mmCIF file of C-alpha atoms in Angstrom:
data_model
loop_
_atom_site.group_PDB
_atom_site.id
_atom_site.type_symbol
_atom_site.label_atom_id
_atom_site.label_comp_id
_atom_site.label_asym_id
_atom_site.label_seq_id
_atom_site.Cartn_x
_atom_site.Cartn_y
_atom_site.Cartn_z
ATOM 1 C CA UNK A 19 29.396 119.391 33.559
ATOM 2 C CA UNK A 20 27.647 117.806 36.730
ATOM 3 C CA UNK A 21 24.098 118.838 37.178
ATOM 4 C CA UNK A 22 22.823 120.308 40.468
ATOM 5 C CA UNK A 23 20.815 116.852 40.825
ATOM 6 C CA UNK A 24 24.255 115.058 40.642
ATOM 7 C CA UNK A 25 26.186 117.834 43.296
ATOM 8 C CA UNK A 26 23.519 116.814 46.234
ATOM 9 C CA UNK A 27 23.214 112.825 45.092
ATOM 10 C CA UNK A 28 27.262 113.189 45.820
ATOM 11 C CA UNK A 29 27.888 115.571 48.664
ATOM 12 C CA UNK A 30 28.112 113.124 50.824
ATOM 13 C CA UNK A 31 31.077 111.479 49.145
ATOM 14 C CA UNK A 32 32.470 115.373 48.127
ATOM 15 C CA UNK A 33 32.249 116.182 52.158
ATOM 16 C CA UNK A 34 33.928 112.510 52.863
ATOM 17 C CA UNK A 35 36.541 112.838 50.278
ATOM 18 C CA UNK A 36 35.484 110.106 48.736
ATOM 19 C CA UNK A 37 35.359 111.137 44.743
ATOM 20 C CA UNK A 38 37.951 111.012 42.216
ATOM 21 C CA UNK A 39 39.980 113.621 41.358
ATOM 22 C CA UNK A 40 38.278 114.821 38.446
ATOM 23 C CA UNK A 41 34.574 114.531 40.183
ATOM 24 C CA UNK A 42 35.815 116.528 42.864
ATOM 25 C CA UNK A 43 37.118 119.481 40.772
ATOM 26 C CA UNK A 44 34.279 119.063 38.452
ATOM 27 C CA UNK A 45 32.009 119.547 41.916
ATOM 28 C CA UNK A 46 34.403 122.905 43.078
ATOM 29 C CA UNK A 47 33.824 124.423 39.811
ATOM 30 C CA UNK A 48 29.628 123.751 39.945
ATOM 31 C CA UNK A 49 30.073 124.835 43.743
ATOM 32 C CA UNK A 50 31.551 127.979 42.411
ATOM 33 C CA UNK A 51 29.417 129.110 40.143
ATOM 34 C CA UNK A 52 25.646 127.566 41.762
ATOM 35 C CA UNK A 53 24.309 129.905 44.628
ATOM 36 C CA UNK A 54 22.271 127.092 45.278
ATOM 37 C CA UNK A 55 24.955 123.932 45.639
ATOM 38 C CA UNK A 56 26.906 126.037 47.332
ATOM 39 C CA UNK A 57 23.935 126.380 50.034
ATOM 40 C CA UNK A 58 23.550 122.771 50.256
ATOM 41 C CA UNK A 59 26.615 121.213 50.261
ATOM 42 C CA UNK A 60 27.108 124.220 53.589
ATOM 43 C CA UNK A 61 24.002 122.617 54.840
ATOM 44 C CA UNK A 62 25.340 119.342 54.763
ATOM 45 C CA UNK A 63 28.754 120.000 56.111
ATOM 46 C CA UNK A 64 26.789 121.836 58.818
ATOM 47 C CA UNK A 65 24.817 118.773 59.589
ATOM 48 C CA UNK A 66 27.651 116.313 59.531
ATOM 49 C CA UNK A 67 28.933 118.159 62.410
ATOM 50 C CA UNK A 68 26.064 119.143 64.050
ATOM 51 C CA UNK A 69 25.836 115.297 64.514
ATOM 52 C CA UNK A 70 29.655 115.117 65.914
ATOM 53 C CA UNK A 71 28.207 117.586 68.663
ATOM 54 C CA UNK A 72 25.633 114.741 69.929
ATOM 55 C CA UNK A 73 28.130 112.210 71.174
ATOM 56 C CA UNK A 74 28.130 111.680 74.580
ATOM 57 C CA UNK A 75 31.227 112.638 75.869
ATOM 58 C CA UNK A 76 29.972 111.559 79.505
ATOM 59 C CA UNK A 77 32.029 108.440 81.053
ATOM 60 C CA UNK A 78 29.069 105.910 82.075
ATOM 61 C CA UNK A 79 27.634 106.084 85.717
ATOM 62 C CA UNK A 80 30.258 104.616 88.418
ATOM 63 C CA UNK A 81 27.790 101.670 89.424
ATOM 64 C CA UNK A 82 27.353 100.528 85.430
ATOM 65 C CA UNK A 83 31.614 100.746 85.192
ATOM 66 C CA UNK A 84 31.517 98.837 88.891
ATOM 67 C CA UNK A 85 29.245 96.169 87.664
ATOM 68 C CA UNK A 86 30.205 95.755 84.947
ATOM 69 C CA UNK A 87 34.374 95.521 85.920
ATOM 70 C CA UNK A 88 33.250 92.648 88.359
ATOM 71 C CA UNK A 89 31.106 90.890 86.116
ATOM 72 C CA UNK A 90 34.596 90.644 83.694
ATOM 73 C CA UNK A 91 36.809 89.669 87.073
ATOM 74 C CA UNK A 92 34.724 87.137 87.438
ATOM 75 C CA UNK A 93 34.565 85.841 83.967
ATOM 76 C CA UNK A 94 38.360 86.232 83.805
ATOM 77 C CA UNK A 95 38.932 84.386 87.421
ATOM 78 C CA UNK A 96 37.005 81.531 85.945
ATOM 79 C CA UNK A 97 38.664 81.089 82.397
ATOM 80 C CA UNK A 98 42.155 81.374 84.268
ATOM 81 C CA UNK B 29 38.600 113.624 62.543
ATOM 82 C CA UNK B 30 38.523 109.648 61.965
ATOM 83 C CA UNK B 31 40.998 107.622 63.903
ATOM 84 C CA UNK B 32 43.823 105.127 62.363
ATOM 85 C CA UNK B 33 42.737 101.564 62.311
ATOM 86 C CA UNK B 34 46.251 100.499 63.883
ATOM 87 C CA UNK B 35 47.176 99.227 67.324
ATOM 88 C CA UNK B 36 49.653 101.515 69.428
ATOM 89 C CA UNK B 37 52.055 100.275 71.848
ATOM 90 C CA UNK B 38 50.313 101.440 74.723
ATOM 91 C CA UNK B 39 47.295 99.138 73.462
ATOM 92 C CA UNK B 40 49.317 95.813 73.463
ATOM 93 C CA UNK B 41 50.647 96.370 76.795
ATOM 94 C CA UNK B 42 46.940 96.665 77.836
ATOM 95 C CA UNK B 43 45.377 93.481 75.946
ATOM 96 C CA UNK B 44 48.231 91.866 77.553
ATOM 97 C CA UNK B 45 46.804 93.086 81.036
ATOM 98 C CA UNK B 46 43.310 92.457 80.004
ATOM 99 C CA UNK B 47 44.148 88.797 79.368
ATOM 100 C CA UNK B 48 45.725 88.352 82.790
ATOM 101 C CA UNK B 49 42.770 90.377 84.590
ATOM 102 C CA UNK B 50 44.150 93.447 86.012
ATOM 103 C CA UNK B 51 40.979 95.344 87.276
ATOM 104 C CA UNK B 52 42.700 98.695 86.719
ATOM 105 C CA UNK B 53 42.569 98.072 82.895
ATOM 106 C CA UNK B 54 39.528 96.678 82.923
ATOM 107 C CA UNK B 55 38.514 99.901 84.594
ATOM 108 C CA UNK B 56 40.435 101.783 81.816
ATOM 109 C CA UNK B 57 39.088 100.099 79.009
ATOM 110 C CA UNK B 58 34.979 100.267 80.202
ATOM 111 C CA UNK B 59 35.092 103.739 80.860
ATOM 112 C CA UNK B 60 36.946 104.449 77.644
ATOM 113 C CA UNK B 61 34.516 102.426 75.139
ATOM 114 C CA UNK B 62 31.184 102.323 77.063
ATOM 115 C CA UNK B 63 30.295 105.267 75.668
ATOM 116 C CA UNK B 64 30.910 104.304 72.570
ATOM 117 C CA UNK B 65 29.110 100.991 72.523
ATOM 118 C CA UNK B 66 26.366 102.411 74.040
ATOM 119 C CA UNK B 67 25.662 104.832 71.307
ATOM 120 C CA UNK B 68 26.289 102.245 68.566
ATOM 121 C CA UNK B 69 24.311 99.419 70.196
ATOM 122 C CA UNK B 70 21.436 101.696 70.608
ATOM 123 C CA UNK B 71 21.906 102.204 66.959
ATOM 124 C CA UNK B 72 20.994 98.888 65.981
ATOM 125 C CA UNK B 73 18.933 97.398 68.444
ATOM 126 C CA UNK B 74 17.190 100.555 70.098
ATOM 127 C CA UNK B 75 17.586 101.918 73.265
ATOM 128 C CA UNK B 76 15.631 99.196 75.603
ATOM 129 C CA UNK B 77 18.305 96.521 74.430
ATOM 130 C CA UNK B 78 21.496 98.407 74.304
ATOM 131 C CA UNK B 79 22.769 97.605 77.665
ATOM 132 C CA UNK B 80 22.115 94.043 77.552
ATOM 133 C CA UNK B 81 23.912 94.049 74.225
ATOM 134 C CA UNK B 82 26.633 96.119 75.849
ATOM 135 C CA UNK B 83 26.949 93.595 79.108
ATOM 136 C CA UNK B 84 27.193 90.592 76.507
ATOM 137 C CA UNK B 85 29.466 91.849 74.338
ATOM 138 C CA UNK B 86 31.975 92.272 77.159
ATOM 139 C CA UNK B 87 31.740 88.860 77.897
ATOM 140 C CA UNK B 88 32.585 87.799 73.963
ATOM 141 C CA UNK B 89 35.168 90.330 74.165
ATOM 142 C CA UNK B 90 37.264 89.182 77.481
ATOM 143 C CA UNK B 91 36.716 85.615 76.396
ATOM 144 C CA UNK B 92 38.080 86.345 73.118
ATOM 145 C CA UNK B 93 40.944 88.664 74.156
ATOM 146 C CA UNK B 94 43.131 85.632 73.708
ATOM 147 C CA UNK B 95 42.490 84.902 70.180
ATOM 148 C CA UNK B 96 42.651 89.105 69.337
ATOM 149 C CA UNK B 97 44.775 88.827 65.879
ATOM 150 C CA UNK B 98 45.397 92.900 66.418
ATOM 151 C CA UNK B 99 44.471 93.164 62.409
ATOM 152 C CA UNK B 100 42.811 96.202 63.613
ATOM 153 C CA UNK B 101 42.688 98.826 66.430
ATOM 154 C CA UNK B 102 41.344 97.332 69.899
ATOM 155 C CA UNK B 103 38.193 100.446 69.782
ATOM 156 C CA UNK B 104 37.465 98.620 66.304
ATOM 157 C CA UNK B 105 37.643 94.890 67.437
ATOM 158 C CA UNK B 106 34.822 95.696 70.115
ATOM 159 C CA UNK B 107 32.975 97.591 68.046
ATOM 160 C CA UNK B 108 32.650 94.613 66.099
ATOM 161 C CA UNK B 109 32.048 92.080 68.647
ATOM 162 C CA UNK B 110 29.093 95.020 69.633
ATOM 163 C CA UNK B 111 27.791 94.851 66.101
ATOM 164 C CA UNK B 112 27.329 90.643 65.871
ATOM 165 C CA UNK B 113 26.175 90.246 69.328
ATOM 166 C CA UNK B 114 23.387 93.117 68.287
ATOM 167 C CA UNK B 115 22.424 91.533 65.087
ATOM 168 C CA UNK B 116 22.299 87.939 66.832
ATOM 169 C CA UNK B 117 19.576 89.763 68.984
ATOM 170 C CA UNK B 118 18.139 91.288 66.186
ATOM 171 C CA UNK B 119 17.693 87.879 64.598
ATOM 172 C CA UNK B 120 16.535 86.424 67.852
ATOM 173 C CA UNK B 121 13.862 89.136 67.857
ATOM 174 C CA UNK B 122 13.014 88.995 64.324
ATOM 175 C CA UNK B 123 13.983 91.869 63.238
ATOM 176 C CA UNK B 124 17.142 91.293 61.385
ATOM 177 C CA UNK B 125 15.554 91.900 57.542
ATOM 178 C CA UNK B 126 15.674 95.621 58.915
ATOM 179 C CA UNK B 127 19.194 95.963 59.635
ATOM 180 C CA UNK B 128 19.659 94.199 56.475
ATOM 181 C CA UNK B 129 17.614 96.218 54.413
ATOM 182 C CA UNK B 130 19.757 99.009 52.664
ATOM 183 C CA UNK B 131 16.763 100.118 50.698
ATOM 184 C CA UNK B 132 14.006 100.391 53.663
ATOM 185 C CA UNK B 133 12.798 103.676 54.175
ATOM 186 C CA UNK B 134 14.678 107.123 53.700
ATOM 187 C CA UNK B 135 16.086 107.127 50.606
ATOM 188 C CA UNK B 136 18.065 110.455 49.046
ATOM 189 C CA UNK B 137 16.018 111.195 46.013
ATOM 190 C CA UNK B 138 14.523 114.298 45.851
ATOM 191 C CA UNK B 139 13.760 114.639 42.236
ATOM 192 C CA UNK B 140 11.054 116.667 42.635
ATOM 193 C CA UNK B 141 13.278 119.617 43.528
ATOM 194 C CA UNK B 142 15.306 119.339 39.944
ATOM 195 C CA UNK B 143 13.786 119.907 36.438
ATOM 196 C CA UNK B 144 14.540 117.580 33.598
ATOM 197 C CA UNK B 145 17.807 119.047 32.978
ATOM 198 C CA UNK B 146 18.951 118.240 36.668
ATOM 199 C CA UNK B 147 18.763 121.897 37.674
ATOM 200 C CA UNK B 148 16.979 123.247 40.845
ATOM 201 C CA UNK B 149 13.377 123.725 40.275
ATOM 202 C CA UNK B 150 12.599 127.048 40.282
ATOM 203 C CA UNK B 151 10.069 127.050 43.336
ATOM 204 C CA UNK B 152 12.996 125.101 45.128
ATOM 205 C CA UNK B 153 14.161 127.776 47.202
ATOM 206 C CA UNK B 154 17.766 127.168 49.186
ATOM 207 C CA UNK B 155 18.436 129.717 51.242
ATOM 208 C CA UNK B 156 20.793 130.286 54.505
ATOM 209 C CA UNK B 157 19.872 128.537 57.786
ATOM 210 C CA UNK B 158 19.293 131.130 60.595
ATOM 211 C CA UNK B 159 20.707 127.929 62.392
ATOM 212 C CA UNK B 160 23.510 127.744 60.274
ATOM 213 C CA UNK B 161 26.585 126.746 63.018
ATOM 214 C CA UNK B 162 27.088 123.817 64.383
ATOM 215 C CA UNK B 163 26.794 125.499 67.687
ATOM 216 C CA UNK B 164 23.583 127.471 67.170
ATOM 217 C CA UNK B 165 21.641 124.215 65.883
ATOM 218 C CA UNK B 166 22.745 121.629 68.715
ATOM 219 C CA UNK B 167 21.715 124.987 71.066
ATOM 220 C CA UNK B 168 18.540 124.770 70.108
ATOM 221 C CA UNK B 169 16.791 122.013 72.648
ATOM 222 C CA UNK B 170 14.106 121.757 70.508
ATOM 223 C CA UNK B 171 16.317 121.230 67.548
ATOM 224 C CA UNK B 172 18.705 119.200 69.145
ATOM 225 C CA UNK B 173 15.675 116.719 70.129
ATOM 226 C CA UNK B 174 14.026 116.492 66.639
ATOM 227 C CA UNK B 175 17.341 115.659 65.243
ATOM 228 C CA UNK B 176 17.979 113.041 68.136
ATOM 229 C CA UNK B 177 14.892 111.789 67.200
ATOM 230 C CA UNK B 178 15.099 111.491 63.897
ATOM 231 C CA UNK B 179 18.352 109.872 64.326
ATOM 232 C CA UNK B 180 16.722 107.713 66.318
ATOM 233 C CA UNK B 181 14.203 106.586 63.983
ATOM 234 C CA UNK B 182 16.491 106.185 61.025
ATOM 235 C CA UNK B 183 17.002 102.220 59.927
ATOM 236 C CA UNK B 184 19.765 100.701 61.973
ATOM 237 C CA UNK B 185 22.157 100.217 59.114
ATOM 238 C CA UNK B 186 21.797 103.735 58.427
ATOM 239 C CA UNK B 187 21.733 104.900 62.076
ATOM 240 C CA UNK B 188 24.917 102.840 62.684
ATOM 241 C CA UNK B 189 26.797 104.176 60.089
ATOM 242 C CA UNK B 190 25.797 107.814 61.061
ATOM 243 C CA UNK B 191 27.023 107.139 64.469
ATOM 244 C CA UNK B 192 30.221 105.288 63.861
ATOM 245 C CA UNK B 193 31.689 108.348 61.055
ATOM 246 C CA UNK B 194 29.755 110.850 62.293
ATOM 247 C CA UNK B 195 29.790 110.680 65.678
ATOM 248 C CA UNK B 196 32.978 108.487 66.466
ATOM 249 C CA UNK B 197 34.630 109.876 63.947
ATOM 250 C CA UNK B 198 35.724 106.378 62.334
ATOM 251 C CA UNK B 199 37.354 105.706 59.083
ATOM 252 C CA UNK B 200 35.480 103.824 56.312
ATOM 253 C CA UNK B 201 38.102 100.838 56.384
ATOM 254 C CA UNK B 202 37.070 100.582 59.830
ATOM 255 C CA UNK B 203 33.244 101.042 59.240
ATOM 256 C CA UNK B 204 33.359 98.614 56.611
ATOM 257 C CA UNK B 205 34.983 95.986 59.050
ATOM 258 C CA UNK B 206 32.139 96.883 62.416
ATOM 259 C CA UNK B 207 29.270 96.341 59.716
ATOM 260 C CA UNK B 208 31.000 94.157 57.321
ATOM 261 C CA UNK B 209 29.563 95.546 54.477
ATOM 262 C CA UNK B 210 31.280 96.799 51.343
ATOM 263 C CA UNK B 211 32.640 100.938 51.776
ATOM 264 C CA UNK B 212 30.314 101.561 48.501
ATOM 265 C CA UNK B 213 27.092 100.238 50.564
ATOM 266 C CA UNK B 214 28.252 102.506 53.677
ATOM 267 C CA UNK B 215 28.281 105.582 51.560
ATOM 268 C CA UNK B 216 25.199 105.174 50.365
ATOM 269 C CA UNK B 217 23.982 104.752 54.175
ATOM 270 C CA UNK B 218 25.076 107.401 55.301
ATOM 271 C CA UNK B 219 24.318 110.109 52.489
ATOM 272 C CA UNK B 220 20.547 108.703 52.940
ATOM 273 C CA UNK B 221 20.954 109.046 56.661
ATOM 274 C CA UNK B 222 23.146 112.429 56.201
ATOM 275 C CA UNK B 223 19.707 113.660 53.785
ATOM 276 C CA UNK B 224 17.378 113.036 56.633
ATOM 277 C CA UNK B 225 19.005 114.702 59.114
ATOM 278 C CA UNK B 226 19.612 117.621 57.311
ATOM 279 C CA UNK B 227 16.215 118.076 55.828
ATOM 280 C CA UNK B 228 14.909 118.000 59.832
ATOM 281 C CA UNK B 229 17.245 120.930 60.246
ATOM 282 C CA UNK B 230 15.782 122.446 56.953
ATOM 283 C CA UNK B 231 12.572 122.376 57.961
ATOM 284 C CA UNK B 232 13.231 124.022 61.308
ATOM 285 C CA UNK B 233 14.899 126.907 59.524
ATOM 286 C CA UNK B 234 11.890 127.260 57.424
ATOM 287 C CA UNK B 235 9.442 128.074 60.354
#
C-alpha cells in the first residue's frame, strides 16, 4: 500500500504515464480512497496545464522573421 | 498532447528546399519554430541572451541541414542545435555548473507535511483551489505573472524541461535527445519544477 508521501513524490510520473502497471493501479486505489491525494494529484494536473496555457502562440514580429530569413539567404548564397 | 518524434513527408520535401535556399521555406520554417526556440532558449540562458542564441542557432542549423540524418523530427533536430549553442554560451559565461546541476535549488521534498508513517500531517490541510481551472488560474494577471516568474526563476535544466513537455508538448524520447540526459533524470526535473509551480498556485489560493 503506497503512502500519501509516495502518491505526491510520484504524481508527476502517475500524470505522465510513466509508472508501471501495478504502481499505477496501486496509485488509483490510494487516489480513491485519500480525500487528500485526490486533491493533489487535481492540483497538479491543474498546474501541468495551466503551464500549456503560457506558450506563446504569437508568430514572432515580421522584422525578427525578415532579418532573420536574410541573414539565412545569405548564409545559404555563400555555402552554395 | 506530445508530438511523434518522426519526420513526415511534407518535412523532407522542405529540408530538401531548405538546403537549396528557397526563401519561402525559410519563411515557413522561422515563423513555425521561433516561437518555440525562443521560449526554450530563454529557458536556459535567460531572457537577455535568447535571441542571440536563437540568431546563432539558425546559422548551425542551415549549415548543417546537409548532414540532417532525419533520426528524429526536424522541430526536434533544432531544438537540439538550440540547446548546445545555449549551453556553449552558458559555458562561455560561466555558468554552465547550473544547467548541470540536477540537485541545485527546488527540490520536491516536503516531508514536513507527512508523519512517520508517510501520511498527511494532520495540520496539512489540502483543500480545493478557488482557482482550480486551467482557465481561471492563467486569468488571473496576477497569478499568471507569479507563475511566469517563478518559471522563470526555476534552474535551467528544470525550466527547460518544463517548457519542452509542458509547454511544447514534447515526448520524453524527444526531451531526452534536446537535453541529452537520461528520461529518469528528466522526470525528476520536471516533478521538482512541476512542485514549484504548483505550490505558487497553492499559495495564491490560500490568501
Amino acid at each position: 500500500m503506497l503512502s500519501c508521501k509516495d502518491v505526491t513524490h510520484k504524481s508527476s510520473d502517475y500524470i505522465d504515464n510513466k509508472l508501471p502497471l501495478i504502481s499505477r493501479w496501486q496509485m488509483r486505489l490510494h487516489i480513491f480512497m485519500c480525500v487528500r491525494c485526490a486533491e493533489y494529484i487535481r492540483q497538479m494536473r491543474a498546474t501541468v496545464a495551466s503551464i500549456g496555457l503560457l506558450k506563446d502562440r504569437n508568430e514572432p514580429a515580421q522584422a525578427v522573421i525578415d532579418e532573420t530569413v536574410n541573414n539565412l539567404l545569405e548564409i545559404s548564397k555563400k555555402r552554395s | 498532447m506530445p508530438t511523434t518524434d518522426r519526420q513526415t513527408p511534407d518535412e523532407s520535401e522542405l529540408i530538401q528546399r531548405l538546403i537549396a535556399g528557397d526563401e519561402t521555406s525559410f519563411r515557413t520554417v522561422v515563423r513555425q519554430y521561433y516561437p518555440s526556440m525562443h521560449a526554450f532558449a530563454r529557458a536556459i540562458i535567460g531572457e537577455s541572451l535568447a535571441e542571440e542564441v536563437i540568431q546563432e542557432s539558425w546559422v548551425s542549423v542551415i549549415r548543417a541541414l546537409p548532414d540532417f540524418e532525419k533520426r528524429s523530427s526536424l522541430k526536434t533536430w533544432i531544438l537540439r542545435i538550440v540547446s548546445n549553442t545555449a549551453k556553449n554560451r552558458l559555458r562561455k559565461e560561466s555558468r554552465l555548473v547550473s544547467f548541470e546541476d540536477l540537485g541545485s535549488a527546488a527540490d520536491d521534498s516536503n516531508d514536513d507535511w507527512f508523519d512517520t508513517r508517510g501520511h498527511w500531517q494532520a495540520s496539512q490541510a489540502m483543500n480545493a483551489w478557488h482557482h482550480a481551472l486551467p482557465e481561471d488560474i492563467i486569468g488571473s494577471d496576477q497569478l499568471r505573472s507569479q507563475i511566469q516568474h517563478t518559471l522563470s526563476a526555476l534552474p535551467p535544466q528544470q525550466q527547460a524541461a518544463v517548457v519542452l513537455r509542458d509547454m511544447e508538448g514534447l515526448g520524453f524520447e524527444e526531451i531526452c535527445k534536446i537535453l541529452d540526459v537520461s528520461e529518469s533524470n528528466v522526470r525528476v526535473l520536471l516533478h521538482r519544477g512541476r512542485c514549484r509551480l504548483r505550490a505558487v498556485i497553492d499559495a495564491y489560493n490560500r490568501t
